[in-house]
Amino acid sequence: MSEVYSVELENVVKRFGSVVAVDHVNLKIRENEFFSLLGPSGCGKTTTLRIIAGLEEPDEGIVKLYGKDVTDIPTYKRNIGMVFQHLALFPHMNVFENIAFGLKMRKLPREEIKREVKRILEIVKLEGLENRRINQLSGGQQQRVALARALVINPEVLLLDEPLGALDLKIRQHMMVELKNIQKRVKTTFIYVTHDQTEAMTMSDRIAIMKDGRIQQVGAPLEVYYKPSNTFVASFIGEAVNLIEGEIKENGIVDTSLGVIYCSEQSAKGKVAVMIRPENVEIDEKIDGVDNLFKGIVQAAIFKGSYIEYRVDIQGITFIVHKHGEENLGKIYPPGATVEVGWKKNSSLIIPVQS
Amino acid sequence: MVNRRDVFKVAAAGVLGLAIGGVGGYISRQGEMESLKKEVVELSKQLGVAAPKLEPNLNIYNWTYYINRNIVDWWAKENGVQIVYDTFESVDEVVAKLQTGTSGYDLAVVSDSPLQELANLGVLEPIDLKKIPNFKYVPDRFKNPRYDPGNKYSVIYSYGTTGLGWNNEEVSPEVTAWADVFEVDRHLGKYKGKITMHTDSVETYGAALIYLGRDPNSTKDEDLREAIELLKKQKPYLAGYASTEEYMAGLEAGRFLISHAYNGDIAGLMYASDEREITISKKLEHISYTVPKEGALAWADNFVIPKGAKNIEAAHAFINFILDPIVSAICTITVKYPFPAGRDYVPEEIRSDPVIFTPEELLGKLYWARPLTPEERAKRAEYWLELMAA
Amino acid sequence: MKVIRSFLKIFTVMVFLFLYSPIIAMVIFSFNESKSLAVFTNFSLKWYEKVIANPEVWRALYNSFWVGAVVTIISLILGLMMAMAVTRYSFTGKTILESFILIPIIIPEIAEALSLMMMYIFLNIPLGPVTVIIGHIAFDISFVTVVMRARMVGYDKSIEEAARTLGANELQTFFRITLPTLYPAILAAGLLAFTLSFDDLIKTLFTTGPGFKTLPLVIWSYAARGGVSPELNSLSSFALSISFLFAIFRLRAERRMGR
Amino acid sequence: MGLMDVLLKYVRKNVSVKVALLLTPPLIFLAVWFYAPFLIVGLYSFDMINIYREITFTPSLVHYSRVLSWTGASGIFLRSLYFAGINVLLCLLLGYPVAYYISFKVKKYKDVYIILFIIPFWVSFLIRTYAMMGLLDERSFFNTILLSLAIIDSPIKIMYTDVAVILVMVYNYLVMMVLPLYANLEKLDKTLLEAASTLGAGPVRTFLKVTLPLSMPGIMAGFLLVFIPSVGEFVIPELVGGPSNYMVGNIIYEIFMGARHWWVGSALSMLFIAFILSLVIIYIRGVGERGLAI
């Protein structure tokens, strides 16, 4: 038997007028996985999520939940939970009624509803707030209610549409940890849509990166960070990145406008880009023991808290370097200073140019 | 002529009617009525049994204050008929409703010329005189009228004239002619702001055209132009164009001294009228009514059964009831408009009052409104609105 | 500055006086024992007794109420459908549709009432309560739609989607989520619809049938016939107190809605 | 999958079907009971229905040309515009200071002021009009007081005059002017006024150069809300005016019910509606769609 997938999308297409929002998407999401759909706004990630929920019907393709084709099944008959971007809590109901709604729809006996709501309130840490009105809750509390409401029905899949977007940074960071913990406790597949890579990186088992309705790459956070499948993914993931276009000269050697760059060996041909993460680059007056070495002039040095970001002009190309470490913070190269910039060849990765 | 049973029947109606409404307003003839009361109560029981079975509802549409409501209530109760009694204040209202052919009324009261208009439109049900035995009490003069030959669609209700009501204490010399209200050097100038003309354009046109020596029904441009010019000159001297309610209140309070009015309204002021209380003795001695010597418009109101009436039997029965001489008499002494069938039973002072019962020889000499076509009415309305805008 | 301020204050007080004095005078004189409109002789409830003893008034009040109730329910249903269509979906011809909705509010009521009466006559439809109700709904729909649309702007559709993900089908979603959350809008529109119907004179005047009178028709026939009278003073004061009861209800409801 | 499911699915899938389902019942109602009647009015006005209510296919403009060439009608039409214009002006003159005072000078209890202002308008239109009739009546205490104070020597006759019609209109429509004005003034950024005074403008100049221009949208909204219904007024001239104070509504009524000439009445009605609608269209063009968001 092959692996069990909680959600499968096969060649799903959704158009809005002339715009193709979802373009032949194929996805296989594993059971009990924390899966994120990451991409800039308008990339089709929310539409994809809504297709899984049944709130949008695909123009083409098939949606499967646990192997069962649900393409023609309406939302309310798919056993899924969803947390909406603006939470969509029912304003005319209190906390208990909000959470109990799904159970009532399933015609559970009153006692069981009470028990289930109590159970889930414990999980989301909202005990004792059953009778509060929605507008009497803080943003974080509302978040938990929305989560509890979606989880209490024991969904096969929990869909989350940028649920943390409205929260401020501190609470958001806290909720990220919380969400991950809850996922571990309830053991359900979470599909999480976000444009925030930190959220995706922090919580996800796997991430799908989308652009213009297409999936660009699916992989674990480290994988997409260090092995982006194309320049879009490379530049989208991480704070910053250096991408230098060029042509493969021979295996592991790329000819760029800066000159030859030595890369970790990889079989590719023709036009490619070389990706160098800024934190893997050394900067100093004099550098030894690197495979690639360039001279440049500091344009700007920006203090970013735990590191310094340098923008170094190398033959007209701006190169970004992140310099970590307390001991280095005392020594800052001022703009105009001539420096050497270098990195080892396994820090430069050849990736295909995104079409 | 009238048998005893009928008299008792009607007296019963009157007495019971009074019992419903209270006898406060009943002033004279009290002794006569009292003596009949005992027998009447007996007979009224038989009446109820004897009455034919009628439809349960009757929708009546009549002028305001134009019948004895106690008698209507009594008849309804006696026959087990639920009466909806609606009233209107102008010819326009009743014609507008009846011309629909779906007014929902079973019985209405309409004047002579609009009656012809409605008959021509085919929105009236024929009247079956066989079902109205009391029609025999209607004097011959009011049968087979010119506006409804053979009483095909109508039965006379009441009649009268439109002349001038005036305050004989304040106004002198006495009002005799239309000239008094159209010529500035006569009453018009003297009582500036105290004179009203009628709101109904048919009446006011009629007055102006009669004064000008023209046909009051004229629709010729030159006649209408001349009439309107006359009325335009008159307008600044008037208190306004008044309806029944307005001129009755105004004459009584002394705000108006001369009003273009229906005879019965003025009689109602002289004797006081109501729709529940019967009064016979004079109330306001200082109000007079004159049919101007140039002539005036006469009119007759009639029962009609509108098309679409659902309760035709009850409508006929009700007409028959009102045509009973004593019922007619009671209605006459209640509202001070003459009900022809009851003439012989009203007290002498009322029967001989020319303000209520227009003398027959005079009626013959007066003008009658002719039904107009929409074209003719529109033409008249155009001139009329020019006056209103002036 | 001081001068301007006190001028404005006096002016405002005068305008308030202008607004209140006729109504207060009417109410005061409704308790006058004599028929005089000029001198208050003695306190008396006799005109009220007359009004209360008049079955026509009670029947008219009853008619006004039930007509108002039927009109409100039907206009709410139809208006809600229209408002939902225009606020939730975009479709071709929407702007034209919206102006078509506004026209009944703009057109003089006399023209509208006469045209409806002509149509009833043209189609031989007998006049009565039903024709009155239809006439009221025909303009109430527009008012309901406009009020609802204004209140539905910013309505978060995702709560309905949330309900569906939780297992509610279309009908359950509508009755358990959509209607309850639209309650303020429905209440506001419903009260307006009821008031418009309850106070309507012109449409009712032209479309009513035998014996069917509403309260405004009774007041109108007295006012048009006899002008000012103590009976009418007390009838109007009586009607006024009903209007006030409504208004207070409305105000309280809106207060509660207004967060 | 049952038929119901197929149908439901179809509806779910098609927005246009949903829209159609939502719009059909109200639109059919409006079409039948609001627009179709005007179709009949139109047919009458073009002489396409005869006296026996049969449709004929011989359209003609005679009734229009009749109305247009009719001086009496144009006189009354002008009077209606004049009455409505005076009404708007008086409502503005009375209403602006009140709205201004409540919005700018009242610090506490603004709501109370506004509710106090609205209370008289909770009373139904007809009763308000009737209450005014009580004051305007010659026999009213108002006249008695003036007489006893020897301010006047004979009772003022206001009832059944142009003045009565206009006074009662102002009384009834004042709220329609004050509320949009107040809403507008409330939204107005008051720091602008402070800015103007720091730039050396006196109170009068500030008002004329800043407040007044900025409150134009409120004035325009009030104008529309007062002008449109008061041009078409029927009840007020009928009750407190005489035939000499007729407005368009009254002549339409008169032609329909008095002369019973439905053809001319319809033409008049159509012209009047066309006038009102063009006024609104001009307004929307000038002020924008928001102007109608009441």
Short mmCIF file of N, CA, C and O in Angstrom, two decimals, chain C residues 5 8-9 11-12 16 18-20 22-23 25 29 37-38 78 81 89 97 100 102-104 106 108 112 114-116 118-122 134 137-138 170 199 206 216 220 228-229 232-233 236 239 244 247, chain D residues 12 15 18-19 22 25-27 29-30 32-35 37 40-41 44 49 53 93-94 97 100-101 105 116-117 119 122 124 126-127 130 132-133 139 141 144 171 238 252-253 256 262 266 272 280 292:
data_model
loop_
_atom_site.label_atom_id
_atom_site.label_comp_id
_atom_site.label_asym_id
_atom_site.label_seq_id
_atom_site.Cartn_x
_atom_site.Cartn_y
_atom_site.Cartn_z
N ARG C 5 -22.87 83.46 19.37
CA ARG C 5 -23.27 82.28 20.09
C ARG C 5 -24.67 82.42 20.69
O ARG C 5 -25.53 81.57 20.51
N LEU C 8 -27.32 82.42 18.01
CA LEU C 8 -27.60 81.07 17.53
C LEU C 8 -28.45 80.30 18.53
O LEU C 8 -29.36 79.56 18.15
N LYS C 9 -28.14 80.51 19.79
CA LYS C 9 -28.87 79.79 20.82
C LYS C 9 -30.34 80.19 20.81
O LYS C 9 -31.23 79.35 20.78
N PHE C 11 -31.96 81.55 18.40
CA PHE C 11 -32.54 81.11 17.13
C PHE C 11 -32.96 79.65 17.23
O PHE C 11 -34.08 79.28 16.87
N THR C 12 -32.05 78.83 17.76
CA THR C 12 -32.35 77.40 17.88
C THR C 12 -33.56 77.16 18.77
O THR C 12 -34.45 76.38 18.44
N PHE C 16 -37.07 75.32 17.81
CA PHE C 16 -37.65 74.23 18.60
C PHE C 16 -39.07 74.59 19.02
O PHE C 16 -39.96 73.74 19.00
N PHE C 18 -41.09 76.52 17.42
CA PHE C 18 -41.89 76.38 16.20
C PHE C 18 -42.27 74.92 15.97
O PHE C 18 -43.39 74.61 15.57
N LEU C 19 -41.32 74.03 16.26
CA LEU C 19 -41.58 72.61 16.03
C LEU C 19 -42.57 72.04 17.04
O LEU C 19 -43.39 71.19 16.70
N TYR C 20 -42.44 72.49 18.28
CA TYR C 20 -43.22 71.83 19.32
C TYR C 20 -44.59 72.45 19.55
O TYR C 20 -45.53 71.75 19.92
N PRO C 22 -47.20 73.60 17.81
CA PRO C 22 -48.46 73.09 17.26
C PRO C 22 -48.88 71.77 17.89
O PRO C 22 -50.05 71.57 18.20
N ILE C 23 -47.90 70.89 18.09
CA ILE C 23 -48.23 69.57 18.61
C ILE C 23 -48.70 69.68 20.05
O ILE C 23 -49.72 69.10 20.44
N ALA C 25 -49.96 72.30 21.51
CA ALA C 25 -51.27 72.96 21.53
C ALA C 25 -52.37 71.96 21.20
O ALA C 25 -53.42 71.92 21.84
N PHE C 29 -55.37 71.14 23.72
CA PHE C 29 -56.77 71.42 23.41
C PHE C 29 -57.62 70.16 23.25
O PHE C 29 -58.84 70.23 23.26
N LEU C 37 -61.25 76.60 20.25
CA LEU C 37 -59.86 76.32 19.94
C LEU C 37 -58.98 77.43 20.49
O LEU C 37 -57.77 77.43 20.34
N ALA C 38 -59.63 78.42 21.11
CA ALA C 38 -58.88 79.60 21.53
C ALA C 38 -58.68 79.65 23.03
O ALA C 38 -57.63 80.02 23.51
N LEU C 78 -38.79 40.60 0.38
CA LEU C 78 -38.40 41.00 -0.97
C LEU C 78 -37.22 41.96 -0.95
O LEU C 78 -36.29 41.85 -1.75
N MET C 81 -33.96 40.15 -0.23
CA MET C 81 -33.44 39.44 -1.40
C MET C 81 -32.70 40.42 -2.32
O MET C 81 -31.60 40.16 -2.79
N TYR C 89 -23.12 40.35 -4.83
CA TYR C 89 -22.65 39.89 -6.13
C TYR C 89 -22.48 41.08 -7.05
O TYR C 89 -23.17 42.09 -6.91
N LEU C 97 -30.02 48.62 -12.28
CA LEU C 97 -30.94 48.02 -11.31
C LEU C 97 -31.06 48.90 -10.08
O LEU C 97 -32.15 49.15 -9.59
N PHE C 100 -33.22 51.70 -10.63
CA PHE C 100 -34.61 51.28 -10.70
C PHE C 100 -35.19 51.09 -9.30
O PHE C 100 -36.38 51.27 -9.08
N LEU C 102 -34.30 52.89 -6.76
CA LEU C 102 -34.47 54.21 -6.16
C LEU C 102 -35.70 54.96 -6.67
O LEU C 102 -36.25 55.79 -5.97
N ILE C 103 -36.11 54.65 -7.90
CA ILE C 103 -37.19 55.43 -8.51
C ILE C 103 -38.46 55.49 -7.65
O ILE C 103 -39.03 56.56 -7.47
N PRO C 104 -38.91 54.38 -7.07
CA PRO C 104 -40.12 54.49 -6.25
C PRO C 104 -40.00 55.46 -5.09
O PRO C 104 -41.00 55.97 -4.59
N ILE C 106 -38.32 58.30 -5.31
CA ILE C 106 -38.23 59.65 -5.86
C ILE C 106 -39.57 60.15 -6.42
O ILE C 106 -39.94 61.30 -6.24
N PRO C 108 -43.23 61.28 -7.12
CA PRO C 108 -44.27 61.79 -6.22
C PRO C 108 -45.34 60.72 -5.98
O PRO C 108 -45.78 60.05 -6.90
N GLU C 112 -47.75 57.99 -8.36
CA GLU C 112 -47.64 56.54 -8.18
C GLU C 112 -48.99 55.94 -7.80
O GLU C 112 -49.42 54.92 -8.35
N LEU C 114 -52.05 57.14 -8.26
CA LEU C 114 -53.02 57.19 -9.34
C LEU C 114 -52.73 56.12 -10.38
O LEU C 114 -53.63 55.47 -10.90
N SER C 115 -51.44 55.94 -10.68
CA SER C 115 -51.11 54.95 -11.72
C SER C 115 -51.51 53.56 -11.26
O SER C 115 -52.02 52.77 -12.04
N LEU C 116 -51.28 53.28 -9.98
CA LEU C 116 -51.65 51.96 -9.47
C LEU C 116 -53.17 51.78 -9.52
O LEU C 116 -53.67 50.73 -9.93
N MET C 118 -55.16 53.20 -11.59
CA MET C 118 -55.55 52.99 -13.00
C MET C 118 -55.34 51.55 -13.41
O MET C 118 -56.14 50.97 -14.13
N MET C 119 -54.24 50.98 -12.91
CA MET C 119 -53.98 49.60 -13.31
C MET C 119 -55.01 48.66 -12.69
O MET C 119 -55.48 47.74 -13.36
N TYR C 120 -55.32 48.89 -11.43
CA TYR C 120 -56.35 48.04 -10.81
C TYR C 120 -57.64 48.10 -11.62
O TYR C 120 -58.30 47.09 -11.85
N ILE C 121 -57.98 49.31 -12.03
CA ILE C 121 -59.22 49.46 -12.78
C ILE C 121 -59.08 48.78 -14.15
O ILE C 121 -59.97 48.06 -14.59
N PHE C 122 -57.92 49.01 -14.77
CA PHE C 122 -57.69 48.44 -16.09
C PHE C 122 -57.82 46.93 -16.05
O PHE C 122 -58.35 46.30 -16.96
N ILE C 134 -50.69 45.69 -1.47
CA ILE C 134 -49.80 45.66 -2.63
C ILE C 134 -49.20 47.04 -2.87
O ILE C 134 -48.00 47.19 -3.10
N ILE C 137 -46.50 47.81 -0.35
CA ILE C 137 -45.27 47.04 -0.57
C ILE C 137 -44.49 47.63 -1.73
O ILE C 137 -43.26 47.73 -1.69
N ALA C 138 -45.21 48.07 -2.76
CA ALA C 138 -44.54 48.55 -3.97
C ALA C 138 -43.57 49.68 -3.69
O ALA C 138 -42.57 49.82 -4.40
N GLU C 170 -27.11 25.19 3.17
CA GLU C 170 -27.50 26.54 2.78
C GLU C 170 -28.62 27.09 3.66
O GLU C 170 -28.58 28.22 4.12
N ASP C 199 -48.41 55.10 8.39
CA ASP C 199 -48.71 56.52 8.21
C ASP C 199 -49.22 56.86 6.81
O ASP C 199 -49.56 58.00 6.55
N PHE C 206 -56.30 55.98 -2.56
CA PHE C 206 -56.69 55.64 -3.93
C PHE C 206 -56.89 54.15 -4.16
O PHE C 206 -57.42 53.76 -5.18
N PRO C 216 -54.90 56.81 9.18
CA PRO C 216 -54.72 58.08 8.46
C PRO C 216 -55.94 58.47 7.62
O PRO C 216 -56.26 59.65 7.51
N TRP C 220 -57.78 61.89 7.93
CA TRP C 220 -57.87 62.68 6.71
C TRP C 220 -59.31 63.08 6.43
O TRP C 220 -59.61 64.23 6.13
N VAL C 228 -60.26 71.89 11.79
CA VAL C 228 -59.84 71.60 13.16
C VAL C 228 -61.05 71.42 14.07
O VAL C 228 -62.00 72.18 14.02
N SER C 229 -61.03 70.38 14.88
CA SER C 229 -62.11 70.16 15.83
C SER C 229 -61.56 69.45 17.04
O SER C 229 -60.54 68.77 16.95
N LEU C 232 -61.10 65.73 16.62
CA LEU C 232 -59.93 65.37 15.83
C LEU C 232 -58.66 65.63 16.62
O LEU C 232 -57.68 64.89 16.49
N ASN C 233 -58.68 66.67 17.46
CA ASN C 233 -57.53 66.90 18.34
C ASN C 233 -57.26 65.67 19.18
O ASN C 233 -56.11 65.24 19.32
N SER C 236 -56.13 62.71 17.02
CA SER C 236 -54.75 62.88 16.59
C SER C 236 -53.78 62.67 17.75
O SER C 236 -52.72 62.08 17.59
N ALA C 239 -53.50 59.06 18.20
CA ALA C 239 -52.62 58.47 17.18
C ALA C 239 -51.17 58.84 17.44
O ALA C 239 -50.26 58.03 17.23
N PHE C 244 -45.52 57.62 19.10
CA PHE C 244 -44.45 57.77 20.07
C PHE C 244 -44.00 56.44 20.62
O PHE C 244 -42.81 56.20 20.79
N ALA C 247 -41.79 55.00 18.17
CA ALA C 247 -40.53 55.70 18.08
C ALA C 247 -39.62 55.31 19.24
O ALA C 247 -38.43 55.11 19.06
N ARG D 12 -25.31 26.41 -6.69
CA ARG D 12 -24.09 26.74 -5.97
C ARG D 12 -22.99 27.19 -6.91
O ARG D 12 -22.21 28.07 -6.62
N VAL D 15 -23.04 31.89 -9.99
CA VAL D 15 -23.39 33.13 -9.32
C VAL D 15 -24.59 33.77 -9.99
O VAL D 15 -25.51 34.27 -9.34
N LYS D 18 -27.75 32.39 -8.77
CA LYS D 18 -28.05 32.90 -7.43
C LYS D 18 -28.63 34.30 -7.52
O LYS D 18 -29.66 34.60 -6.91
N VAL D 19 -27.97 35.15 -8.28
CA VAL D 19 -28.45 36.53 -8.42
C VAL D 19 -29.86 36.52 -8.99
O VAL D 19 -30.75 37.22 -8.49
N LEU D 22 -32.39 35.51 -6.44
CA LEU D 22 -32.63 36.55 -5.44
C LEU D 22 -33.42 37.72 -6.03
O LEU D 22 -34.26 38.30 -5.37
N PRO D 25 -38.03 37.47 -7.57
CA PRO D 25 -39.28 37.83 -6.89
C PRO D 25 -39.46 39.33 -6.66
O PRO D 25 -40.50 39.88 -7.03
N PRO D 26 -38.44 40.04 -6.09
CA PRO D 26 -38.68 41.47 -5.89
C PRO D 26 -38.85 42.23 -7.19
O PRO D 26 -39.67 43.14 -7.28
N LEU D 27 -38.08 41.83 -8.21
CA LEU D 27 -38.19 42.56 -9.47
C LEU D 27 -39.53 42.32 -10.14
O LEU D 27 -40.12 43.23 -10.71
N PHE D 29 -42.25 41.71 -8.58
CA PHE D 29 -43.22 42.50 -7.82
C PHE D 29 -43.18 43.96 -8.27
O PHE D 29 -44.21 44.55 -8.57
N LEU D 30 -41.96 44.51 -8.32
CA LEU D 30 -41.84 45.91 -8.72
C LEU D 30 -42.33 46.12 -10.15
O LEU D 30 -42.99 47.10 -10.45
N VAL D 32 -44.54 44.44 -11.81
CA VAL D 32 -45.99 44.33 -11.96
C VAL D 32 -46.73 45.44 -11.24
O VAL D 32 -47.67 46.02 -11.76
N TRP D 33 -46.27 45.76 -10.04
CA TRP D 33 -47.07 46.68 -9.22
C TRP D 33 -46.49 48.08 -9.14
O TRP D 33 -47.04 48.95 -8.48
N PHE D 34 -45.33 48.29 -9.72
CA PHE D 34 -44.85 49.66 -9.76
C PHE D 34 -44.63 50.15 -11.19
O PHE D 34 -45.11 51.21 -11.56
N TYR D 35 -43.93 49.37 -11.98
CA TYR D 35 -43.61 49.85 -13.33
C TYR D 35 -44.74 49.64 -14.32
O TYR D 35 -45.02 50.50 -15.15
N PRO D 37 -47.96 49.80 -13.83
CA PRO D 37 -48.93 50.89 -13.77
C PRO D 37 -48.49 52.12 -14.57
O PRO D 37 -49.31 52.76 -15.22
N ILE D 40 -49.25 51.73 -18.10
CA ILE D 40 -50.64 52.06 -18.41
C ILE D 40 -50.83 53.56 -18.50
O ILE D 40 -51.47 54.07 -19.42
N VAL D 41 -50.20 54.28 -17.57
CA VAL D 41 -50.25 55.75 -17.64
C VAL D 41 -49.68 56.20 -18.98
O VAL D 41 -50.25 57.06 -19.66
N TYR D 44 -52.14 55.56 -21.77
CA TYR D 44 -53.20 56.58 -21.75
C TYR D 44 -52.68 57.90 -22.32
O TYR D 44 -53.34 58.54 -23.12
N ILE D 49 -55.37 54.01 -25.14
CA ILE D 49 -56.44 53.26 -24.49
C ILE D 49 -57.70 54.09 -24.64
O ILE D 49 -57.67 55.31 -24.41
N ARG D 53 -61.56 51.19 -22.10
CA ARG D 53 -60.35 50.52 -21.61
C ARG D 53 -59.85 49.46 -22.56
O ARG D 53 -59.44 48.36 -22.15
N LEU D 93 -32.62 78.42 5.73
CA LEU D 93 -32.41 79.57 6.61
C LEU D 93 -32.71 79.21 8.06
O LEU D 93 -32.04 79.68 8.98
N LEU D 94 -33.75 78.41 8.27
CA LEU D 94 -34.07 78.01 9.64
C LEU D 94 -33.16 76.89 10.10
O LEU D 94 -32.77 76.83 11.27
N PRO D 97 -28.67 77.48 10.84
CA PRO D 97 -28.20 77.92 12.17
C PRO D 97 -28.40 76.85 13.24
O PRO D 97 -27.55 76.70 14.12
N TYR D 100 -25.82 74.19 12.70
CA TYR D 100 -24.53 74.79 13.03
C TYR D 100 -24.37 74.91 14.54
O TYR D 100 -23.34 74.54 15.11
N TYR D 101 -25.42 75.38 15.18
CA TYR D 101 -25.36 75.56 16.62
C TYR D 101 -25.12 74.23 17.32
O TYR D 101 -24.23 74.10 18.16
N LYS D 105 -21.51 74.53 18.58
CA LYS D 105 -21.52 75.26 19.84
C LYS D 105 -21.93 74.39 21.03
O LYS D 105 -21.63 74.73 22.15
N LEU D 116 -34.17 65.63 20.54
CA LEU D 116 -35.23 66.62 20.78
C LEU D 116 -35.71 67.23 19.47
O LEU D 116 -36.89 67.51 19.29
N PHE D 117 -34.76 67.43 18.57
CA PHE D 117 -35.13 67.99 17.28
C PHE D 117 -35.96 67.00 16.47
O PHE D 117 -36.91 67.38 15.78
N ILE D 119 -37.84 64.45 17.59
CA ILE D 119 -39.11 63.98 18.19
C ILE D 119 -40.37 64.46 17.45
O ILE D 119 -41.22 63.64 17.12
N TRP D 122 -41.32 62.32 14.62
CA TRP D 122 -41.80 60.96 14.83
C TRP D 122 -43.31 60.88 14.61
O TRP D 122 -43.86 59.86 14.28
N SER D 124 -46.75 61.31 12.86
CA SER D 124 -46.98 61.10 11.43
C SER D 124 -47.24 62.42 10.72
O SER D 124 -47.73 63.38 11.31
N LEU D 126 -49.36 63.39 8.61
CA LEU D 126 -50.73 63.91 8.57
C LEU D 126 -51.08 64.63 9.87
O LEU D 126 -51.70 65.69 9.87
N ILE D 127 -50.66 64.05 10.97
CA ILE D 127 -50.99 64.65 12.27
C ILE D 127 -50.21 65.94 12.47
O ILE D 127 -50.73 66.92 12.98
N TYR D 130 -52.01 68.45 10.56
CA TYR D 130 -53.24 68.80 11.27
C TYR D 130 -52.94 69.71 12.46
O TYR D 130 -53.65 70.69 12.70
N MET D 132 -50.58 71.81 12.74
CA MET D 132 -50.34 73.16 12.22
C MET D 132 -51.65 73.85 11.87
O MET D 132 -51.80 75.05 12.05
N MET D 133 -52.60 73.05 11.35
CA MET D 133 -53.90 73.65 11.02
C MET D 133 -54.52 74.29 12.27
O MET D 133 -55.17 75.32 12.19
N ARG D 139 -59.60 80.79 14.42
CA ARG D 139 -60.17 80.71 15.77
C ARG D 139 -59.13 80.27 16.80
O ARG D 139 -59.46 80.02 17.95
N PHE D 141 -55.94 79.82 19.46
CA PHE D 141 -55.48 80.59 20.61
C PHE D 141 -54.36 81.53 20.20
O PHE D 141 -54.16 82.58 20.79
N THR D 144 -55.89 84.55 19.21
CA THR D 144 -56.46 85.17 20.40
C THR D 144 -55.39 85.90 21.21
O THR D 144 -55.59 87.03 21.66
N TYR D 171 -42.64 73.32 8.04
CA TYR D 171 -42.82 72.58 9.29
C TYR D 171 -42.57 71.09 9.08
O TYR D 171 -41.95 70.43 9.90
N GLU D 238 -53.95 70.53 -0.27
CA GLU D 238 -55.33 70.09 -0.19
C GLU D 238 -55.94 70.45 1.18
O GLU D 238 -57.09 70.84 1.27
N ILE D 252 -53.06 67.30 -11.04
CA ILE D 252 -53.10 65.92 -11.55
C ILE D 252 -54.34 65.22 -10.98
O ILE D 252 -55.13 64.61 -11.69
N TYR D 253 -54.51 65.40 -9.68
CA TYR D 253 -55.67 64.81 -9.02
C TYR D 253 -56.96 65.35 -9.64
O TYR D 253 -57.89 64.60 -9.95
N PHE D 256 -57.60 63.94 -13.06
CA PHE D 256 -57.98 62.52 -12.99
C PHE D 256 -59.37 62.35 -12.40
O PHE D 256 -60.22 61.66 -12.96
N TRP D 262 -58.54 60.85 -18.09
CA TRP D 262 -57.34 60.10 -17.74
C TRP D 262 -56.21 60.33 -18.74
O TRP D 262 -55.06 60.15 -18.41
N SER D 266 -52.81 61.63 -17.54
CA SER D 266 -51.63 60.78 -17.70
C SER D 266 -50.48 61.56 -18.34
O SER D 266 -49.33 61.42 -17.92
N PHE D 272 -44.57 65.38 -15.53
CA PHE D 272 -44.12 65.72 -14.18
C PHE D 272 -43.03 64.75 -13.71
O PHE D 272 -41.99 65.16 -13.19
N VAL D 280 -33.27 64.82 -10.74
CA VAL D 280 -32.43 63.91 -9.96
C VAL D 280 -31.19 63.52 -10.75
O VAL D 280 -30.08 63.45 -10.19
N LEU D 292 -27.04 60.31 -3.19
CA LEU D 292 -28.30 59.63 -2.93
C LEU D 292 -28.21 58.68 -1.75
O LEU D 292 -29.19 58.10 -1.34
#
